[in-house]
Coordinates of C-alpha atoms and ligand atoms in Angstrom, one line a residue:
M162 CA -6.5 -19.2 -12.0
L163 CA -4.4 -17.4 -9.4
Y164 CA -4.2 -20.4 -7.0
P165 CA -3.8 -24.1 -8.0
D166 CA -7.2 -25.8 -8.4
D167 CA -6.7 -28.2 -5.4
V168 CA -5.8 -25.3 -3.2
C169 CA -8.9 -23.4 -4.1
A170 CA -11.0 -26.5 -3.5
D171 CA -9.4 -27.0 -0.1
Y172 CA -9.8 -23.4 1.1
L173 CA -13.4 -23.5 -0.1
A174 CA -14.2 -26.9 1.5
R175 CA -12.8 -25.8 4.8
G176 CA -14.9 -22.6 4.8
L177 CA -11.9 -20.2 4.7
W178 CA -13.0 -19.0 1.3
T179 CA -16.5 -18.4 0.0
T180 CA -17.9 -17.7 -3.4
E181 CA -18.8 -14.1 -2.4
T182 CA -17.3 -11.5 -4.8
F183 CA -16.7 -7.8 -4.8
A184 CA -19.2 -7.5 -7.6
E185 CA -22.0 -7.6 -5.0
F186 CA -20.0 -6.3 -2.0
F187 CA -21.7 -2.9 -1.7
D188 CA -25.2 -4.2 -2.4
V189 CA -24.7 -6.8 0.3
C190 CA -23.5 -4.2 2.8
S191 CA -26.5 -2.0 1.8
D192 CA -28.9 -4.9 2.4
R193 CA -27.4 -5.3 5.9
Y194 CA -26.8 -1.8 7.1
S195 CA -29.1 0.3 4.9
T196 CA -29.5 3.7 6.6
H197 CA -26.4 3.5 8.7
T198 CA -23.7 6.0 7.7
A199 CA -21.1 4.3 5.5
L200 CA -18.9 7.1 4.2
V201 CA -18.0 10.6 5.4
G202 CA -15.6 12.9 3.5
H203 CA -15.3 15.4 0.7
D204 CA -15.6 15.1 -3.0
L205 CA -13.1 16.5 -5.4
A206 CA -14.9 19.9 -5.5
G207 CA -14.4 20.1 -1.7
T208 CA -18.1 19.6 -1.0
P209 CA -18.7 17.7 2.3
V210 CA -20.5 14.3 1.6
R211 CA -22.1 11.8 4.0
L212 CA -23.5 8.6 2.5
S213 CA -25.6 5.9 4.1
Y214 CA -24.9 2.3 3.0
T215 CA -27.9 2.5 0.6
Q216 CA -26.8 5.8 -0.9
L217 CA -23.3 4.5 -1.4
A218 CA -24.6 1.3 -3.1
D219 CA -26.9 3.5 -5.3
A220 CA -24.0 5.9 -6.2
A221 CA -21.9 2.9 -7.2
T222 CA -24.7 1.5 -9.3
A223 CA -25.2 4.9 -11.0
A224 CA -21.5 5.2 -11.7
A225 CA -21.4 1.6 -13.0
I226 CA -24.1 2.5 -15.6
L227 CA -22.1 5.6 -16.6
L228 CA -18.8 3.7 -16.9
R229 CA -20.6 1.0 -18.9
E230 CA -21.9 3.7 -21.3
K231 CA -18.3 4.8 -21.6
G232 CA -17.2 1.4 -22.7
V233 CA -16.0 -0.3 -19.6
Q234 CA -16.7 -4.0 -19.7
Q235 CA -16.3 -7.1 -17.5
G236 CA -12.7 -8.1 -17.2
D237 CA -11.3 -4.7 -18.2
Y238 CA -8.4 -3.2 -16.2
V239 CA -8.9 0.4 -15.2
L240 CA -6.2 2.6 -13.6
V241 CA -7.7 4.6 -10.7
Q242 CA -5.6 7.5 -9.3
L243 CA -7.5 9.5 -6.8
P244 CA -6.8 11.1 -3.4
N245 CA -8.8 10.4 -0.3
V246 CA -12.1 11.6 -1.7
V247 CA -15.5 9.9 -1.8
E248 CA -15.2 9.4 -5.6
F249 CA -12.6 6.8 -4.9
V250 CA -15.0 4.5 -3.1
V251 CA -17.8 5.1 -5.6
V252 CA -15.5 4.3 -8.6
I253 CA -14.2 1.1 -7.0
G254 CA -17.7 0.0 -6.2
A255 CA -18.8 0.7 -9.7
L256 CA -15.9 -1.1 -11.4
W257 CA -16.4 -4.1 -9.2
K258 CA -20.1 -4.2 -10.0
L259 CA -19.3 -4.3 -13.7
G260 CA -16.8 -7.1 -13.1
A261 CA -14.0 -4.7 -14.1
R262 CA -10.7 -4.6 -12.3
P263 CA -9.3 -1.4 -10.7
V264 CA -5.5 -0.9 -10.7
M265 CA -4.9 0.8 -7.4
C266 CA -2.4 3.6 -8.2
L267 CA -1.1 5.9 -5.5
P268 CA -1.6 9.6 -5.8
A269 CA 2.2 10.0 -5.7
H270 CA 2.7 7.9 -8.9
R271 CA 3.9 9.7 -11.9
K272 CA 4.5 9.0 -15.6
A273 CA 7.1 6.4 -15.1
E274 CA 5.0 4.2 -12.9
L275 CA 1.6 4.9 -14.5
S276 CA 2.6 4.2 -18.1
H277 CA 4.1 0.9 -16.9
F278 CA 0.9 0.0 -15.1
A279 CA -1.2 1.0 -18.1
Q280 CA 0.9 -1.0 -20.5
Q281 CA 1.2 -4.1 -18.3
S282 CA -2.5 -4.3 -17.6
K283 CA -3.6 -3.2 -21.1
A284 CA -5.8 -0.8 -19.3
R285 CA -9.1 0.2 -20.9
M286 CA -9.4 3.4 -18.9
F287 CA -7.6 5.8 -16.6
I288 CA -9.8 7.5 -14.0
T289 CA -8.3 10.5 -12.2
C290 CA -8.9 14.1 -11.1
H291 CA -7.7 17.5 -12.3
T292 CA -5.0 19.2 -10.3
W293 CA -4.4 17.8 -6.8
A294 CA -1.6 18.8 -4.4
G295 CA 0.2 20.6 -7.2
C296 CA 0.1 17.9 -9.7
D297 CA -1.9 18.2 -13.0
H298 CA -3.3 14.7 -13.0
A299 CA -5.4 15.3 -16.1
A300 CA -2.3 16.3 -18.1
L301 CA -0.5 13.2 -16.7
A302 CA -3.4 11.0 -17.8
A303 CA -3.6 12.5 -21.2
E304 CA 0.2 11.9 -21.7
I305 CA -0.3 8.2 -20.6
A306 CA -3.2 7.9 -23.1
S307 CA -1.1 9.3 -25.9
Q308 CA 1.6 6.7 -25.2
V309 CA -0.4 3.6 -24.4
E310 CA -2.9 2.5 -27.0
G311 CA -6.5 1.9 -26.0
V312 CA -6.5 3.9 -22.8
E313 CA -9.5 6.2 -22.4
V314 CA -9.3 9.0 -19.8
L315 CA -12.0 10.0 -17.4
V316 CA -11.2 13.1 -15.4
L317 CA -13.5 13.7 -12.5
K318 CA -14.3 17.2 -11.0
S319 CA -16.9 16.1 -8.4
V320 CA -18.9 13.2 -7.3
G321 CA -21.8 14.5 -9.5
D322 CA -19.6 13.5 -12.6
L323 CA -20.3 9.9 -11.7
Q324 CA -24.0 10.2 -12.2
P325 CA -25.3 9.4 -15.7
A326 CA -27.4 12.3 -17.2
D327 CA -30.9 11.0 -17.4
Q328 CA -31.0 8.0 -15.1
P329 CA -34.0 7.4 -12.9
T330 CA -33.1 7.2 -9.2
N331 CA -34.3 3.7 -8.7
T332 CA -32.3 2.1 -11.5
T333 CA -30.9 -1.3 -10.7
L334 CA -28.0 -3.2 -12.2
T335 CA -27.3 -6.9 -11.7
P336 CA -23.8 -7.4 -10.4
A337 CA -21.5 -9.0 -12.9
N338 CA -21.2 -12.8 -12.7
V339 CA -17.5 -13.2 -11.9
S340 CA -15.6 -16.1 -10.4
A341 CA -14.5 -15.6 -6.8
F342 CA -11.2 -17.2 -7.7
D343 CA -10.4 -14.7 -10.5
V344 CA -8.6 -11.3 -10.3
A345 CA -10.7 -8.7 -8.4
F346 CA -8.1 -5.9 -8.8
L347 CA -4.4 -5.2 -9.0
Q348 CA -2.4 -3.7 -6.1
V349 CA 1.1 -2.3 -6.9
S350 CA 4.2 -3.5 -5.3
G351 CA 6.8 -1.3 -3.6
G352 CA 9.1 -3.3 -5.7
T353 CA 12.7 -4.5 -5.6
T354 CA 13.3 -4.9 -9.3
G355 CA 13.7 -2.3 -12.1
I356 CA 10.0 -2.0 -12.7
P357 CA 7.2 -2.0 -10.1
K358 CA 5.2 -5.2 -10.2
L359 CA 1.5 -5.6 -10.3
I360 CA -0.2 -7.8 -7.7
P361 CA -3.3 -9.8 -8.7
R362 CA -5.7 -10.3 -5.8
S363 CA -8.7 -12.5 -6.1
H364 CA -12.2 -11.9 -4.7
A365 CA -12.0 -15.0 -2.5
D366 CA -8.5 -14.4 -1.0
Y367 CA -9.0 -10.7 -0.4
L368 CA -12.4 -11.1 1.2
Y369 CA -11.0 -13.7 3.4
S370 CA -8.4 -11.3 4.7
V371 CA -11.0 -8.6 5.1
R372 CA -13.3 -10.8 7.1
E373 CA -10.6 -12.2 9.4
S374 CA -9.0 -8.7 9.9
A375 CA -12.4 -7.3 10.9
K376 CA -12.8 -10.0 13.5
I377 CA -9.2 -9.6 14.9
C378 CA -9.7 -5.8 15.2
Q379 CA -13.2 -6.3 16.7
L380 CA -15.0 -4.0 14.3
D381 CA -18.7 -3.5 14.5
T382 CA -21.4 -1.0 13.5
Q383 CA -20.0 1.5 16.1
T384 CA -16.5 1.6 14.5
K385 CA -15.6 4.9 13.0
F386 CA -12.4 4.6 11.0
L387 CA -10.3 7.6 10.0
V388 CA -8.4 7.2 6.7
V389 CA -5.2 9.2 6.7
L390 CA -2.9 7.2 4.6
P391 CA -3.6 6.9 0.8
V392 CA -6.9 5.0 0.6
S393 CA -5.8 2.8 -2.3
H394 CA -2.9 1.3 -0.3
N395 CA -3.4 -2.2 0.9
F396 CA -3.1 -1.3 4.6
T397 CA -5.9 1.2 4.3
M398 CA -8.0 -1.0 2.0
S399 CA -8.0 -4.2 3.9
S400 CA -6.1 -4.4 7.2
P401 CA -9.0 -4.2 8.1
G402 CA -9.2 -0.8 6.4
I403 CA -12.2 0.6 4.6
L404 CA -13.4 -2.8 3.3
G405 CA -13.3 -4.3 6.8
V406 CA -15.3 -1.4 8.2
F407 CA -17.9 -1.6 5.4
Y408 CA -18.1 -5.3 5.9
S409 CA -18.9 -4.7 9.6
G410 CA -21.3 -1.8 9.1
G411 CA -19.1 0.9 10.6
T412 CA -18.3 4.3 9.2
V413 CA -15.3 5.3 7.1
V414 CA -14.2 8.9 7.4
L415 CA -11.8 10.1 4.7
N416 CA -9.2 12.7 5.5
A417 CA -7.7 14.2 2.3
D418 CA -5.2 16.3 4.3
P419 CA -2.6 14.2 6.3
S420 CA -1.8 17.0 8.8
P421 CA -2.2 15.9 12.4
S422 CA -4.4 19.0 13.3
T423 CA -7.0 18.1 10.6
S424 CA -7.0 14.5 11.8
F425 CA -7.4 15.6 15.4
E426 CA -10.4 17.9 14.5
L427 CA -12.1 14.9 12.7
I428 CA -11.4 12.6 15.6
A429 CA -13.2 15.0 17.9
S430 CA -16.1 15.9 15.6
E431 CA -16.8 12.4 14.2
R432 CA -16.0 10.6 17.4
I433 CA -13.4 8.4 15.6
T434 CA -12.6 5.1 17.2
M435 CA -9.7 3.8 15.0
A436 CA -7.1 5.2 12.7
A437 CA -4.1 3.7 10.8
L438 CA -0.7 5.4 10.5
V439 CA 2.9 4.9 9.4
P440 CA 5.6 5.5 12.0
P441 CA 6.6 9.0 10.9
L442 CA 3.0 10.1 11.3
V443 CA 2.9 8.7 14.8
N444 CA 5.8 10.9 15.6
A445 CA 4.0 13.9 14.1
W446 CA 0.8 13.1 16.1
L447 CA 2.7 12.8 19.3
M448 CA 4.4 16.2 18.8
V449 CA 1.2 18.0 17.9
A450 CA -0.9 16.3 20.6
K451 CA 1.6 17.6 23.2
M452 CA 1.2 21.2 22.0
R453 CA -2.6 21.2 21.4
T454 CA -4.1 18.7 23.8
P455 CA -6.8 17.6 21.4
D456 CA -9.9 15.7 22.4
L457 CA -9.0 12.1 21.4
S458 CA -11.3 10.5 24.0
S459 CA -13.2 8.5 21.4
L460 CA -10.0 6.9 19.9
R461 CA -9.7 3.3 21.0
M462 CA -7.1 1.9 18.7
L463 CA -4.2 3.3 16.7
Q464 CA -2.8 0.9 14.1
V465 CA 0.8 1.5 13.0
G466 CA 2.4 -0.3 10.1
G467 CA 4.2 -0.1 6.8
A468 CA 7.6 0.3 8.4
K469 CA 9.2 -0.6 11.7
L470 CA 8.0 1.2 14.7
T471 CA 10.7 1.7 17.2
E472 CA 9.9 0.4 20.7
Q473 CA 10.6 3.9 22.1
L474 CA 7.9 5.4 20.0
A475 CA 5.6 2.4 20.5
R476 CA 5.8 2.9 24.3
R477 CA 4.5 6.5 24.0
V478 CA 1.3 5.8 22.2
Q479 CA -1.0 4.7 25.0
P480 CA 0.2 7.2 27.7
E481 CA 0.3 10.2 25.3
L482 CA -2.6 9.5 22.9
G483 CA -4.8 7.6 25.4
C484 CA -5.5 4.7 23.0
R485 CA -4.3 1.1 22.4
L486 CA -1.6 0.5 19.9
Q487 CA -1.8 -2.2 17.3
Q488 CA 1.2 -3.0 15.2
V489 CA 0.5 -4.2 11.7
F490 CA 3.2 -5.9 9.6
G491 CA 1.8 -6.6 6.1
M492 CA 2.4 -6.6 2.4
A493 CA 0.4 -6.0 -0.7
E494 CA 1.3 -9.5 -1.8
G495 CA -0.7 -10.9 1.1
L496 CA 0.5 -11.9 4.6
V497 CA -0.7 -9.5 7.3
C498 CA 0.3 -9.8 11.0
Y499 CA -1.4 -7.9 13.9
T500 CA -0.7 -7.6 17.6
R501 CA -4.0 -8.6 19.1
P502 CA -6.2 -6.4 21.4
E503 CA -5.8 -9.1 24.1
D504 CA -1.9 -9.2 23.8
S505 CA 0.3 -8.1 26.7
E506 CA 1.7 -4.6 26.6
E507 CA 5.2 -6.1 26.1
L508 CA 4.1 -8.0 22.9
V509 CA 2.3 -4.9 21.6
V510 CA 5.3 -2.6 21.9
S511 CA 8.1 -5.0 21.0
T512 CA 6.7 -7.2 18.2
Q513 CA 5.1 -6.7 14.8
G514 CA 2.2 -9.1 15.6
R515 CA 1.3 -12.6 14.4
P516 CA -0.3 -13.7 11.2
I517 CA -4.0 -13.4 10.6
S518 CA -4.6 -17.1 10.2
A519 CA -3.4 -20.5 11.5
D520 CA -3.4 -21.3 7.7
D521 CA -0.7 -18.7 7.1
E522 CA 2.4 -20.9 6.7
I523 CA 5.5 -19.2 8.0
R524 CA 9.0 -20.4 7.0
I525 CA 12.0 -18.7 8.4
V526 CA 15.1 -19.8 6.5
D527 CA 18.9 -19.3 6.3
D528 CA 20.7 -18.2 3.1
H529 CA 20.4 -21.7 1.8
D530 CA 16.7 -21.9 2.3
Q531 CA 17.1 -24.2 5.3
P532 CA 14.7 -23.6 8.3
V533 CA 16.4 -21.9 11.2
P534 CA 15.6 -22.9 14.8
L535 CA 12.6 -21.1 16.4
G536 CA 13.7 -17.7 17.8
Q537 CA 16.6 -17.2 15.4
R538 CA 16.6 -14.6 12.6
G539 CA 16.2 -15.6 9.0
H540 CA 14.5 -14.8 5.7
L541 CA 10.7 -14.8 5.9
L542 CA 8.9 -17.0 3.4
T543 CA 5.1 -17.4 3.5
R544 CA 2.2 -19.1 1.8
G545 CA -1.4 -19.1 2.7
P546 CA -5.1 -18.3 1.9
Y547 CA -4.5 -14.7 0.9
T548 CA -0.8 -14.6 -0.2
I549 CA -0.3 -14.5 -4.0
R550 CA 1.4 -17.4 -5.8
G551 CA 2.8 -15.2 -8.5
Y552 CA 2.9 -11.6 -9.8
F553 CA 0.8 -10.3 -12.7
A554 CA 1.9 -11.7 -16.0
G555 CA 4.4 -14.0 -14.3
A556 CA 6.9 -11.1 -13.4
A557 CA 9.8 -11.8 -11.1
P558 CA 9.2 -15.6 -10.7
H559 CA 12.3 -15.9 -8.4
S560 CA 10.2 -14.1 -5.7
F561 CA 8.4 -17.5 -5.2
T562 CA 9.8 -20.9 -4.2
E563 CA 8.9 -23.9 -6.3
D564 CA 6.2 -24.9 -3.8
G565 CA 4.6 -21.5 -3.9
F566 CA 6.0 -19.7 -0.9
Y567 CA 6.5 -15.9 -1.4
R568 CA 9.9 -14.6 -0.5
T569 CA 9.0 -11.5 1.4
G570 CA 12.6 -10.0 1.5
D571 CA 12.1 -9.4 5.2
I572 CA 14.4 -10.7 7.9
V573 CA 12.4 -11.8 11.0
R574 CA 12.6 -13.7 14.2
Q575 CA 9.6 -15.6 15.6
L576 CA 8.6 -15.9 19.3
D577 CA 7.0 -19.0 20.8
S578 CA 3.7 -17.1 20.8
G579 CA 3.9 -16.9 17.0
H580 CA 4.6 -13.1 17.0
L581 CA 7.2 -11.9 14.5
I582 CA 9.9 -9.3 15.1
V583 CA 11.0 -7.6 11.9
E584 CA 14.8 -7.3 12.2
G585 CA 15.8 -6.1 8.8
R586 CA 15.6 -6.7 5.0
D587 CA 17.4 -8.7 2.5
K588 CA 15.8 -6.9 -0.5
D589 CA 17.2 -4.0 -2.3
Q590 CA 14.5 -1.7 -1.2
I591 CA 14.4 1.5 0.8
N592 CA 11.5 1.9 3.2
R593 CA 11.2 5.7 3.5
G594 CA 8.7 6.1 6.3
G595 CA 6.4 3.4 4.8
E596 CA 6.9 4.5 1.2
K597 CA 8.9 1.8 -0.7
I598 CA 11.7 2.6 -3.2
S599 CA 13.2 -0.1 -5.3
A600 CA 17.0 0.5 -5.5
E601 CA 17.2 -1.1 -9.0
E602 CA 14.4 1.0 -10.4
I603 CA 16.1 4.3 -9.4
E604 CA 19.5 3.0 -10.5
D605 CA 18.2 2.2 -13.9
H606 CA 16.8 5.7 -14.3
L607 CA 20.1 7.2 -13.1
I608 CA 22.3 5.1 -15.4
A609 CA 20.2 6.5 -18.3
H610 CA 21.8 9.9 -17.7
P611 CA 24.9 10.6 -19.8
D612 CA 27.0 11.8 -16.8
V613 CA 26.4 8.6 -14.9
F614 CA 28.6 5.6 -15.5
D615 CA 27.2 3.6 -12.6
A616 CA 24.8 4.1 -9.7
A617 CA 23.9 2.4 -6.5
V618 CA 21.0 3.4 -4.3
V619 CA 20.9 2.6 -0.6
G620 CA 19.0 3.5 2.5
V621 CA 20.5 5.8 5.2
P622 CA 19.2 5.6 8.8
D623 CA 17.0 8.6 9.6
E624 CA 15.5 9.5 12.9
T625 CA 12.0 10.6 11.6
L626 CA 11.5 8.5 8.4
G627 CA 13.4 5.4 9.6
E628 CA 15.4 5.6 6.3
K629 CA 16.2 8.1 3.7
C630 CA 17.5 7.4 0.2
C631 CA 21.1 8.0 -1.0
A632 CA 22.4 7.5 -4.5
W633 CA 26.0 6.7 -5.0
I634 CA 27.3 7.7 -8.4
V635 CA 30.3 6.9 -10.5
V636 CA 30.5 9.6 -13.1
T637 CA 31.3 9.1 -16.8
H638 CA 34.0 11.8 -17.0
H639 CA 35.5 13.0 -13.9
D640 CA 35.2 16.8 -13.8
D641 CA 36.7 18.3 -10.8
T642 CA 34.9 21.6 -11.3
A643 CA 31.4 20.1 -11.0
S644 CA 30.5 19.5 -7.4
A645 CA 28.4 16.6 -6.1
K646 CA 25.8 19.2 -5.2
E647 CA 25.5 20.3 -8.8
L648 CA 25.4 16.8 -10.1
G649 CA 22.7 15.9 -7.5
H650 CA 20.7 18.9 -8.7
R651 CA 21.0 17.7 -12.4
L652 CA 20.1 14.1 -11.5
R653 CA 17.1 15.2 -9.5
Q654 CA 15.8 17.1 -12.5
H655 CA 16.6 14.1 -14.7
L656 CA 14.5 11.8 -12.5
R657 CA 11.6 14.2 -12.4
A658 CA 11.7 14.6 -16.2
R659 CA 11.5 10.8 -16.5
G660 CA 8.3 11.0 -14.4
V661 CA 9.5 9.3 -11.3
A662 CA 7.3 9.7 -8.2
E663 CA 8.7 12.4 -5.9
F664 CA 9.1 10.2 -2.9
K665 CA 11.6 8.1 -4.8
I666 CA 14.0 11.0 -5.7
P667 CA 17.1 10.4 -3.6
D668 CA 17.6 12.7 -0.6
F669 CA 21.4 12.6 -1.0
F670 CA 23.9 12.0 -3.7
Q671 CA 27.5 10.9 -3.2
V672 CA 30.1 10.8 -6.0
V673 CA 32.9 8.2 -5.9
T674 CA 35.4 6.9 -8.4
A675 CA 34.5 3.3 -8.0
F676 CA 32.1 1.2 -5.9
P677 CA 33.4 -1.3 -3.3
V678 CA 32.7 -4.8 -4.5
T679 CA 31.8 -8.0 -2.8
G680 CA 33.8 -11.3 -3.0
V681 CA 31.9 -12.2 -6.2
G682 CA 32.5 -8.7 -7.8
K683 CA 29.0 -7.3 -7.1
T684 CA 28.5 -3.8 -5.8
S685 CA 28.5 -4.0 -2.1
R686 CA 25.6 -2.0 -0.8
K687 CA 26.6 -3.0 2.7
Q688 CA 29.9 -1.3 2.4
L689 CA 28.3 1.7 0.8
R690 CA 25.9 2.1 3.7
A691 CA 28.9 1.8 6.1
L692 CA 30.8 4.4 4.0
L693 CA 28.0 6.9 4.5
K694 CA 28.8 7.1 8.1
D695 CA 32.2 8.6 7.1
H696 CA 30.9 11.0 4.5
S697 CA 29.1 14.2 4.9
S698 CA 26.0 14.1 2.7
T699 CA 25.1 16.6 0.0
Ligands
OOB42 C1 2.6 -2.6 3.6 O1 2.6 -3.1 2.4 P1 3.7 -2.8 1.2 O2 3.4 -3.8 0.1 O3 3.7 -1.3 0.9 O4 5.1 -3.1 1.9 C2 5.4 -4.4 2.4 C3 6.8 -4.3 3.2 C4 7.1 -5.5 4.0 O5 7.6 -6.6 3.2 C5 8.1 -4.9 5.0 O6 9.3 -4.8 4.4 C6 7.5 -3.5 5.2 O7 6.8 -3.2 4.1 N1 6.7 -3.4 6.4 C7 7.1 -3.4 7.7 C8 6.0 -3.3 8.5 N2 4.9 -3.3 7.7 C9 5.3 -3.4 6.4 N3 8.4 -3.5 8.2 C10 8.5 -3.4 9.6 N4 7.4 -3.3 10.4 C11 6.1 -3.2 9.9 N5 5.1 -3.1 10.8 O8 3.4 -1.8 4.0 C12 1.4 -3.0 4.4 C13 0.4 -3.7 3.9 C14 -0.7 -4.1 4.7 C15 -0.7 -3.8 6.0 C16 0.3 -3.0 6.6 C17 1.4 -2.6 5.8

């Protein structure tokens, strides 16, 4: 059980949670919205696809039958690594129907992350594609399967591959009988420790956040949601994301190419009403919109989250793109905050929103876990109807207080209205334009190189991405002839060879003879960040 029994009973009794599960999710949507268009996009072969709610539910059922034939059973964990293509939605729907649990990998993950996810979850299968954006995913999956026992690989070429050979079109399949309180799927954490953590989300908690998010964002059957960020990310899945749109009977439009011009074409041709971006993409949209004056007249709401949006950029959204801005501050572990459509302009541009629910408990504390007065900055702890009480397999227990609050690692301030302003971070994580990098994870990989005696990875302010990543290195043998540039080149190669996702490879390397230390003798990242201002980067 992911939440204590009394907590489950309370949320259920108060009607926050229901016994609905994702096993019947697409069938329920199909019953409600039948011929309405659910999903628009391309399949892996590049063929345009448009599916009604009934067609989507049928495709998921057919895929479920195929996956069952291939040995997937209720309770199995299945790694899914697919870009923004229709197969992703069909596969997720199929796995849920069987009562299996998708592990939501990002397309950017490589051997290091994927083998860890496969091992941790004891995955039964790895569903992926052939080559995508220059990466041979099939080869990657084969390598994982050769290293981790029991993993079958399914490589998809097109949506037709999810259709069993001789299945009559009207085949039905009863959704698996699963508990709403049990694990529906695993999200992956950006991470602050040496290894990325898996996040177990239950049917009841996730569906609660989906329903409430859909209400807050005023979704209905007329909503047309453009997916630009990776579809498997928590933001795109549920805030309110594709699941919120399906729940409300709207249309999801998948864009597999994140360039602003492709998005602008789709906004005009599909009459998109809502999209979700990270701050660097807002910047790119503003730049391209200025040059091309695209038709964005249908766009009503632009959601921005994943990293701090500067007030300066926030103020430009409405006048230059002609739509409302919504700031979204969330985390795969649970808590999601939104600015509301009815909020004043000031709140929308200067805060990161307020929690979904009155049942989200917010505790802002000092370094000794003591509450700070309202309005003062402190560490954000949270507990509530959709925030996890622990990581998969009990990893990183120190991320939770004894009474079940999650330590978000974010430094925030709360206004009287309940809105939060994210002021910084107390976690050793770099937020590179919404992509999260665990300092410790990269340091561990770097220290494994024979030339590296010690490593410290820190964020460096960057105008476009918010932050970039810098690795400070103490070398094993000081060799005056080798420049930091050469070492940086070697270490980048080393990280790639170890299968680290490209976005985690440091942008800069700095070589020093020793690290500055804090009073207790720990490496002082604060001083390293300050030192960067005096160094020229390589
Ligand atoms: C979202 O989820 P994750 O798990 O990739 O990252 C969570 C972390 C937060 O703890 C915070 O440090 C940062 O990302 N963050 C923001 C932010 N939104 C997320 N920092 C400042 N301002 C924001 N608006 O990133 C995520 C999950 C669901 C919805 C939206 C974002």
